[in-house]
Amino acid sequence: MTPYEVPETVIRRFTENGCEVTAIVADPADAQQTLYGTVTRDGALVGSYYCADRVRQSDWHIVTALGRPLTLDGQPVNPVSEGDAVLVLTTILTARDSFEVEQRLRDAIRPPQR
C-alpha cells in the first residue's frame, strides 16, 4: 500500500458481559488492525480503547466515559491486547462504585500466586 492509499475499514460489533462492543477495523481482509473501539452498557458509554502501535497491535490505551485515561495509583492502565482492553471495559469498569472498580483493577493486574 502506498502512503496515499486509504485502507478499507469495517465496523465489528459484538456483545460481551452485557455490553455492546463496537470496533473499527482497518484492512479487514489482510492485517485486521483495530483502530479503536467503544463499549456501551444500556446505551451509556462505559469507555473506549485504542491501539497506539497499529502495526504491532500493541500499546493499548483505555479512555473512560469522562474522557480521561484509565489510571490506577496515578499510573496508566495499558492492557497488553485488544481482548484485555475489552475485558477491563466490560467487567471492571461496569462495577457499581469506585472502590469496587479499584479492587477489580488491582486483582486484574496482580501477578498470579504460585
mmCIF file with all atom_site columns, C-alpha atoms in Angstrom:
data_model
loop_
_atom_site.group_PDB
_atom_site.id
_atom_site.type_symbol
_atom_site.label_atom_id
_atom_site.label_alt_id
_atom_site.label_comp_id
_atom_site.label_asym_id
_atom_site.label_entity_id
_atom_site.label_seq_id
_atom_site.pdbx_PDB_ins_code
_atom_site.Cartn_x
_atom_site.Cartn_y
_atom_site.Cartn_z
_atom_site.occupancy
_atom_site.B_iso_or_equiv
_atom_site.pdbx_formal_charge
_atom_site.auth_seq_id
_atom_site.auth_comp_id
_atom_site.auth_asym_id
_atom_site.auth_atom_id
_atom_site.pdbx_PDB_model_num
ATOM 1   C CA . MET A 1 1   ? 0.000   0.000   0.000  1.00 0.00 ? 1   MET A CA 1
ATOM 2   C CA . THR A 1 2   ? 1.353   3.413   -0.917 1.00 0.00 ? 2   THR A CA 1
ATOM 3   C CA . PRO A 1 3   ? 1.197   6.286   1.604  1.00 0.00 ? 3   PRO A CA 1
ATOM 4   C CA . TYR A 1 4   ? -1.766  7.742   -0.290 1.00 0.00 ? 4   TYR A CA 1
ATOM 5   C CA . GLU A 1 5   ? -3.920  4.623   -0.249 1.00 0.00 ? 5   GLU A CA 1
ATOM 6   C CA . VAL A 1 6   ? -6.594  4.504   2.411  1.00 0.00 ? 6   VAL A CA 1
ATOM 7   C CA . PRO A 1 7   ? -7.226  1.015   3.780  1.00 0.00 ? 7   PRO A CA 1
ATOM 8   C CA . GLU A 1 8   ? -10.761 -0.315  3.830  1.00 0.00 ? 8   GLU A CA 1
ATOM 9   C CA . THR A 1 9   ? -12.394 -0.156  7.253  1.00 0.00 ? 9   THR A CA 1
ATOM 10  C CA . VAL A 1 10  ? -15.248 -2.167  8.709  1.00 0.00 ? 10  VAL A CA 1
ATOM 11  C CA . ILE A 1 11  ? -17.279 -1.966  11.883 1.00 0.00 ? 11  ILE A CA 1
ATOM 12  C CA . ARG A 1 12  ? -17.246 -5.070  14.053 1.00 0.00 ? 12  ARG A CA 1
ATOM 13  C CA . ARG A 1 13  ? -19.919 -5.371  16.770 1.00 0.00 ? 13  ARG A CA 1
ATOM 14  C CA . PHE A 1 14  ? -20.350 -7.979  19.464 1.00 0.00 ? 14  PHE A CA 1
ATOM 15  C CA . THR A 1 15  ? -21.762 -8.358  22.957 1.00 0.00 ? 15  THR A CA 1
ATOM 16  C CA . GLU A 1 16  ? -19.579 -9.153  25.940 1.00 0.00 ? 16  GLU A CA 1
ATOM 17  C CA . ASN A 1 17  ? -20.808 -9.369  29.560 1.00 0.00 ? 17  ASN A CA 1
ATOM 18  C CA . GLY A 1 18  ? -23.990 -7.448  28.730 1.00 0.00 ? 18  GLY A CA 1
ATOM 19  C CA . CYS A 1 19  ? -22.065 -4.656  26.988 1.00 0.00 ? 19  CYS A CA 1
ATOM 20  C CA . GLU A 1 20  ? -22.027 -3.756  23.301 1.00 0.00 ? 20  GLU A CA 1
ATOM 21  C CA . VAL A 1 21  ? -18.531 -3.532  21.873 1.00 0.00 ? 21  VAL A CA 1
ATOM 22  C CA . THR A 1 22  ? -18.012 -1.664  18.592 1.00 0.00 ? 22  THR A CA 1
ATOM 23  C CA . ALA A 1 23  ? -14.578 -1.833  16.966 1.00 0.00 ? 23  ALA A CA 1
ATOM 24  C CA . ILE A 1 24  ? -13.327 -0.038  13.868 1.00 0.00 ? 24  ILE A CA 1
ATOM 25  C CA . VAL A 1 25  ? -11.010 -2.382  11.965 1.00 0.00 ? 25  VAL A CA 1
ATOM 26  C CA . ALA A 1 26  ? -8.707  -1.294  9.130  1.00 0.00 ? 26  ALA A CA 1
ATOM 27  C CA . ASP A 1 27  ? -7.790  -3.606  6.267  1.00 0.00 ? 27  ASP A CA 1
ATOM 28  C CA . PRO A 1 28  ? -10.099 -6.429  7.394  1.00 0.00 ? 28  PRO A CA 1
ATOM 29  C CA . ALA A 1 29  ? -9.164  -8.771  4.537  1.00 0.00 ? 29  ALA A CA 1
ATOM 30  C CA . ASP A 1 30  ? -5.461  -8.677  5.329  1.00 0.00 ? 30  ASP A CA 1
ATOM 31  C CA . ALA A 1 31  ? -3.952  -7.347  8.556  1.00 0.00 ? 31  ALA A CA 1
ATOM 32  C CA . GLN A 1 32  ? -7.131  -6.718  10.598 1.00 0.00 ? 32  GLN A CA 1
ATOM 33  C CA . GLN A 1 33  ? -5.727  -3.817  12.566 1.00 0.00 ? 33  GLN A CA 1
ATOM 34  C CA . THR A 1 34  ? -8.119  -2.445  15.164 1.00 0.00 ? 34  THR A CA 1
ATOM 35  C CA . LEU A 1 35  ? -8.013  1.335   15.141 1.00 0.00 ? 35  LEU A CA 1
ATOM 36  C CA . TYR A 1 36  ? -10.237 1.868   18.168 1.00 0.00 ? 36  TYR A CA 1
ATOM 37  C CA . GLY A 1 37  ? -13.321 0.582   19.905 1.00 0.00 ? 37  GLY A CA 1
ATOM 38  C CA . THR A 1 38  ? -16.085 1.697   22.206 1.00 0.00 ? 38  THR A CA 1
ATOM 39  C CA . VAL A 1 39  ? -18.025 -0.107  24.913 1.00 0.00 ? 39  VAL A CA 1
ATOM 40  C CA . THR A 1 40  ? -21.564 0.818   25.927 1.00 0.00 ? 40  THR A CA 1
ATOM 41  C CA . ARG A 1 41  ? -23.900 -0.659  28.512 1.00 0.00 ? 41  ARG A CA 1
ATOM 42  C CA . ASP A 1 42  ? -27.624 0.012   28.344 1.00 0.00 ? 42  ASP A CA 1
ATOM 43  C CA . GLY A 1 43  ? -26.913 2.757   25.799 1.00 0.00 ? 43  GLY A CA 1
ATOM 44  C CA . ALA A 1 44  ? -24.438 4.616   28.037 1.00 0.00 ? 44  ALA A CA 1
ATOM 45  C CA . LEU A 1 45  ? -20.756 4.897   27.194 1.00 0.00 ? 45  LEU A CA 1
ATOM 46  C CA . VAL A 1 46  ? -18.503 2.891   29.527 1.00 0.00 ? 46  VAL A CA 1
ATOM 47  C CA . GLY A 1 47  ? -15.290 3.883   27.752 1.00 0.00 ? 47  GLY A CA 1
ATOM 48  C CA . SER A 1 48  ? -13.191 3.412   24.672 1.00 0.00 ? 48  SER A CA 1
ATOM 49  C CA . TYR A 1 49  ? -9.884  1.845   23.736 1.00 0.00 ? 49  TYR A CA 1
ATOM 50  C CA . TYR A 1 50  ? -7.303  2.364   21.032 1.00 0.00 ? 50  TYR A CA 1
ATOM 51  C CA . CYS A 1 51  ? -4.007  0.945   19.890 1.00 0.00 ? 51  CYS A CA 1
ATOM 52  C CA . ALA A 1 52  ? -1.039  3.331   19.820 1.00 0.00 ? 52  ALA A CA 1
ATOM 53  C CA . ASP A 1 53  ? 1.066   0.915   17.735 1.00 0.00 ? 53  ASP A CA 1
ATOM 54  C CA . ARG A 1 54  ? -1.258  -0.292  14.987 1.00 0.00 ? 54  ARG A CA 1
ATOM 55  C CA . VAL A 1 55  ? 1.426   -2.242  13.132 1.00 0.00 ? 55  VAL A CA 1
ATOM 56  C CA . ARG A 1 56  ? 2.288   -4.444  16.117 1.00 0.00 ? 56  ARG A CA 1
ATOM 57  C CA . GLN A 1 57  ? -1.223  -4.153  17.647 1.00 0.00 ? 57  GLN A CA 1
ATOM 58  C CA . SER A 1 58  ? 0.370   -3.272  20.980 1.00 0.00 ? 58  SER A CA 1
ATOM 59  C CA . ASP A 1 59  ? 0.430   -0.379  23.441 1.00 0.00 ? 59  ASP A CA 1
ATOM 60  C CA . TRP A 1 60  ? -3.321  -0.317  24.122 1.00 0.00 ? 60  TRP A CA 1
ATOM 61  C CA . HIS A 1 61  ? -4.926  2.574   25.975 1.00 0.00 ? 61  HIS A CA 1
ATOM 62  C CA . ILE A 1 62  ? -8.294  2.942   27.697 1.00 0.00 ? 62  ILE A CA 1
ATOM 63  C CA . VAL A 1 63  ? -10.226 6.188   27.962 1.00 0.00 ? 63  VAL A CA 1
ATOM 64  C CA . THR A 1 64  ? -13.076 6.376   30.479 1.00 0.00 ? 64  THR A CA 1
ATOM 65  C CA . ALA A 1 65  ? -16.519 7.754   29.722 1.00 0.00 ? 65  ALA A CA 1
ATOM 66  C CA . LEU A 1 66  ? -15.341 11.007  31.323 1.00 0.00 ? 66  LEU A CA 1
ATOM 67  C CA . GLY A 1 67  ? -12.699 11.370  28.590 1.00 0.00 ? 67  GLY A CA 1
ATOM 68  C CA . ARG A 1 68  ? -9.750  10.637  30.854 1.00 0.00 ? 68  ARG A CA 1
ATOM 69  C CA . PRO A 1 69  ? -7.132  7.889   30.576 1.00 0.00 ? 69  PRO A CA 1
ATOM 70  C CA . LEU A 1 70  ? -7.802  4.989   32.931 1.00 0.00 ? 70  LEU A CA 1
ATOM 71  C CA . THR A 1 71  ? -5.261  5.072   35.769 1.00 0.00 ? 71  THR A CA 1
ATOM 72  C CA . LEU A 1 72  ? -4.564  3.132   38.934 1.00 0.00 ? 72  LEU A CA 1
ATOM 73  C CA . ASP A 1 73  ? -2.402  4.711   41.642 1.00 0.00 ? 73  ASP A CA 1
ATOM 74  C CA . GLY A 1 74  ? -1.597  7.532   39.218 1.00 0.00 ? 74  GLY A CA 1
ATOM 75  C CA . GLN A 1 75  ? -0.237  5.179   36.546 1.00 0.00 ? 75  GLN A CA 1
ATOM 76  C CA . PRO A 1 76  ? -1.952  4.480   33.218 1.00 0.00 ? 76  PRO A CA 1
ATOM 77  C CA . VAL A 1 77  ? -3.614  1.094   32.857 1.00 0.00 ? 77  VAL A CA 1
ATOM 78  C CA . ASN A 1 78  ? -2.386  -0.183  29.483 1.00 0.00 ? 78  ASN A CA 1
ATOM 79  C CA . PRO A 1 79  ? -3.725  -3.627  28.550 1.00 0.00 ? 79  PRO A CA 1
ATOM 80  C CA . VAL A 1 80  ? -1.464  -5.899  26.531 1.00 0.00 ? 80  VAL A CA 1
ATOM 81  C CA . SER A 1 81  ? -4.109  -6.740  23.916 1.00 0.00 ? 81  SER A CA 1
ATOM 82  C CA . GLU A 1 82  ? -7.446  -5.664  22.490 1.00 0.00 ? 82  GLU A CA 1
ATOM 83  C CA . GLY A 1 83  ? -9.087  -8.563  24.308 1.00 0.00 ? 83  GLY A CA 1
ATOM 84  C CA . ASP A 1 84  ? -7.701  -7.358  27.620 1.00 0.00 ? 84  ASP A CA 1
ATOM 85  C CA . ALA A 1 85  ? -8.921  -3.816  26.936 1.00 0.00 ? 85  ALA A CA 1
ATOM 86  C CA . VAL A 1 86  ? -12.402 -5.166  26.223 1.00 0.00 ? 86  VAL A CA 1
ATOM 87  C CA . LEU A 1 87  ? -12.230 -7.294  29.388 1.00 0.00 ? 87  LEU A CA 1
ATOM 88  C CA . VAL A 1 88  ? -11.363 -4.245  31.527 1.00 0.00 ? 88  VAL A CA 1
ATOM 89  C CA . LEU A 1 89  ? -14.161 -2.179  29.997 1.00 0.00 ? 89  LEU A CA 1
ATOM 90  C CA . THR A 1 90  ? -16.864 -4.867  30.125 1.00 0.00 ? 90  THR A CA 1
ATOM 91  C CA . THR A 1 91  ? -16.159 -6.305  33.558 1.00 0.00 ? 91  THR A CA 1
ATOM 92  C CA . ILE A 1 92  ? -14.102 -3.924  35.664 1.00 0.00 ? 92  ILE A CA 1
ATOM 93  C CA . LEU A 1 93  ? -15.491 -0.540  34.651 1.00 0.00 ? 93  LEU A CA 1
ATOM 94  C CA . THR A 1 94  ? -19.072 -1.748  34.918 1.00 0.00 ? 94  THR A CA 1
ATOM 95  C CA . ALA A 1 95  ? -18.692 -2.191  38.692 1.00 0.00 ? 95  ALA A CA 1
ATOM 96  C CA . ARG A 1 96  ? -21.132 -0.392  40.960 1.00 0.00 ? 96  ARG A CA 1
ATOM 97  C CA . ASP A 1 97  ? -18.760 2.011   42.729 1.00 0.00 ? 97  ASP A CA 1
ATOM 98  C CA . SER A 1 98  ? -15.216 3.370   42.559 1.00 0.00 ? 98  SER A CA 1
ATOM 99  C CA . PHE A 1 99  ? -13.957 1.129   45.384 1.00 0.00 ? 99  PHE A CA 1
ATOM 100 C CA . GLU A 1 100 ? -15.148 -1.962  43.523 1.00 0.00 ? 100 GLU A CA 1
ATOM 101 C CA . VAL A 1 101 ? -13.532 -0.679  40.297 1.00 0.00 ? 101 VAL A CA 1
ATOM 102 C CA . GLU A 1 102 ? -10.187 -0.143  42.054 1.00 0.00 ? 102 GLU A CA 1
ATOM 103 C CA . GLN A 1 103 ? -10.322 -3.558  43.719 1.00 0.00 ? 103 GLN A CA 1
ATOM 104 C CA . ARG A 1 104 ? -11.120 -5.303  40.426 1.00 0.00 ? 104 ARG A CA 1
ATOM 105 C CA . LEU A 1 105 ? -8.273  -3.450  38.687 1.00 0.00 ? 105 LEU A CA 1
ATOM 106 C CA . ARG A 1 106 ? -5.843  -4.450  41.431 1.00 0.00 ? 106 ARG A CA 1
ATOM 107 C CA . ASP A 1 107 ? -6.966  -8.066  41.158 1.00 0.00 ? 107 ASP A CA 1
ATOM 108 C CA . ALA A 1 108 ? -6.641  -7.979  37.374 1.00 0.00 ? 108 ALA A CA 1
ATOM 109 C CA . ILE A 1 109 ? -3.067  -6.699  37.339 1.00 0.00 ? 109 ILE A CA 1
ATOM 110 C CA . ARG A 1 110 ? -1.801  -8.721  40.327 1.00 0.00 ? 110 ARG A CA 1
ATOM 111 C CA . PRO A 1 111 ? 0.692   -11.411 39.286 1.00 0.00 ? 111 PRO A CA 1
ATOM 112 C CA . PRO A 1 112 ? -0.635  -14.978 39.682 1.00 0.00 ? 112 PRO A CA 1
ATOM 113 C CA . GLN A 1 113 ? 0.079   -16.601 43.067 1.00 0.00 ? 113 GLN A CA 1
ATOM 114 C CA . ARG A 1 114 ? 2.221   -19.751 42.933 1.00 0.00 ? 114 ARG A CA 1
#
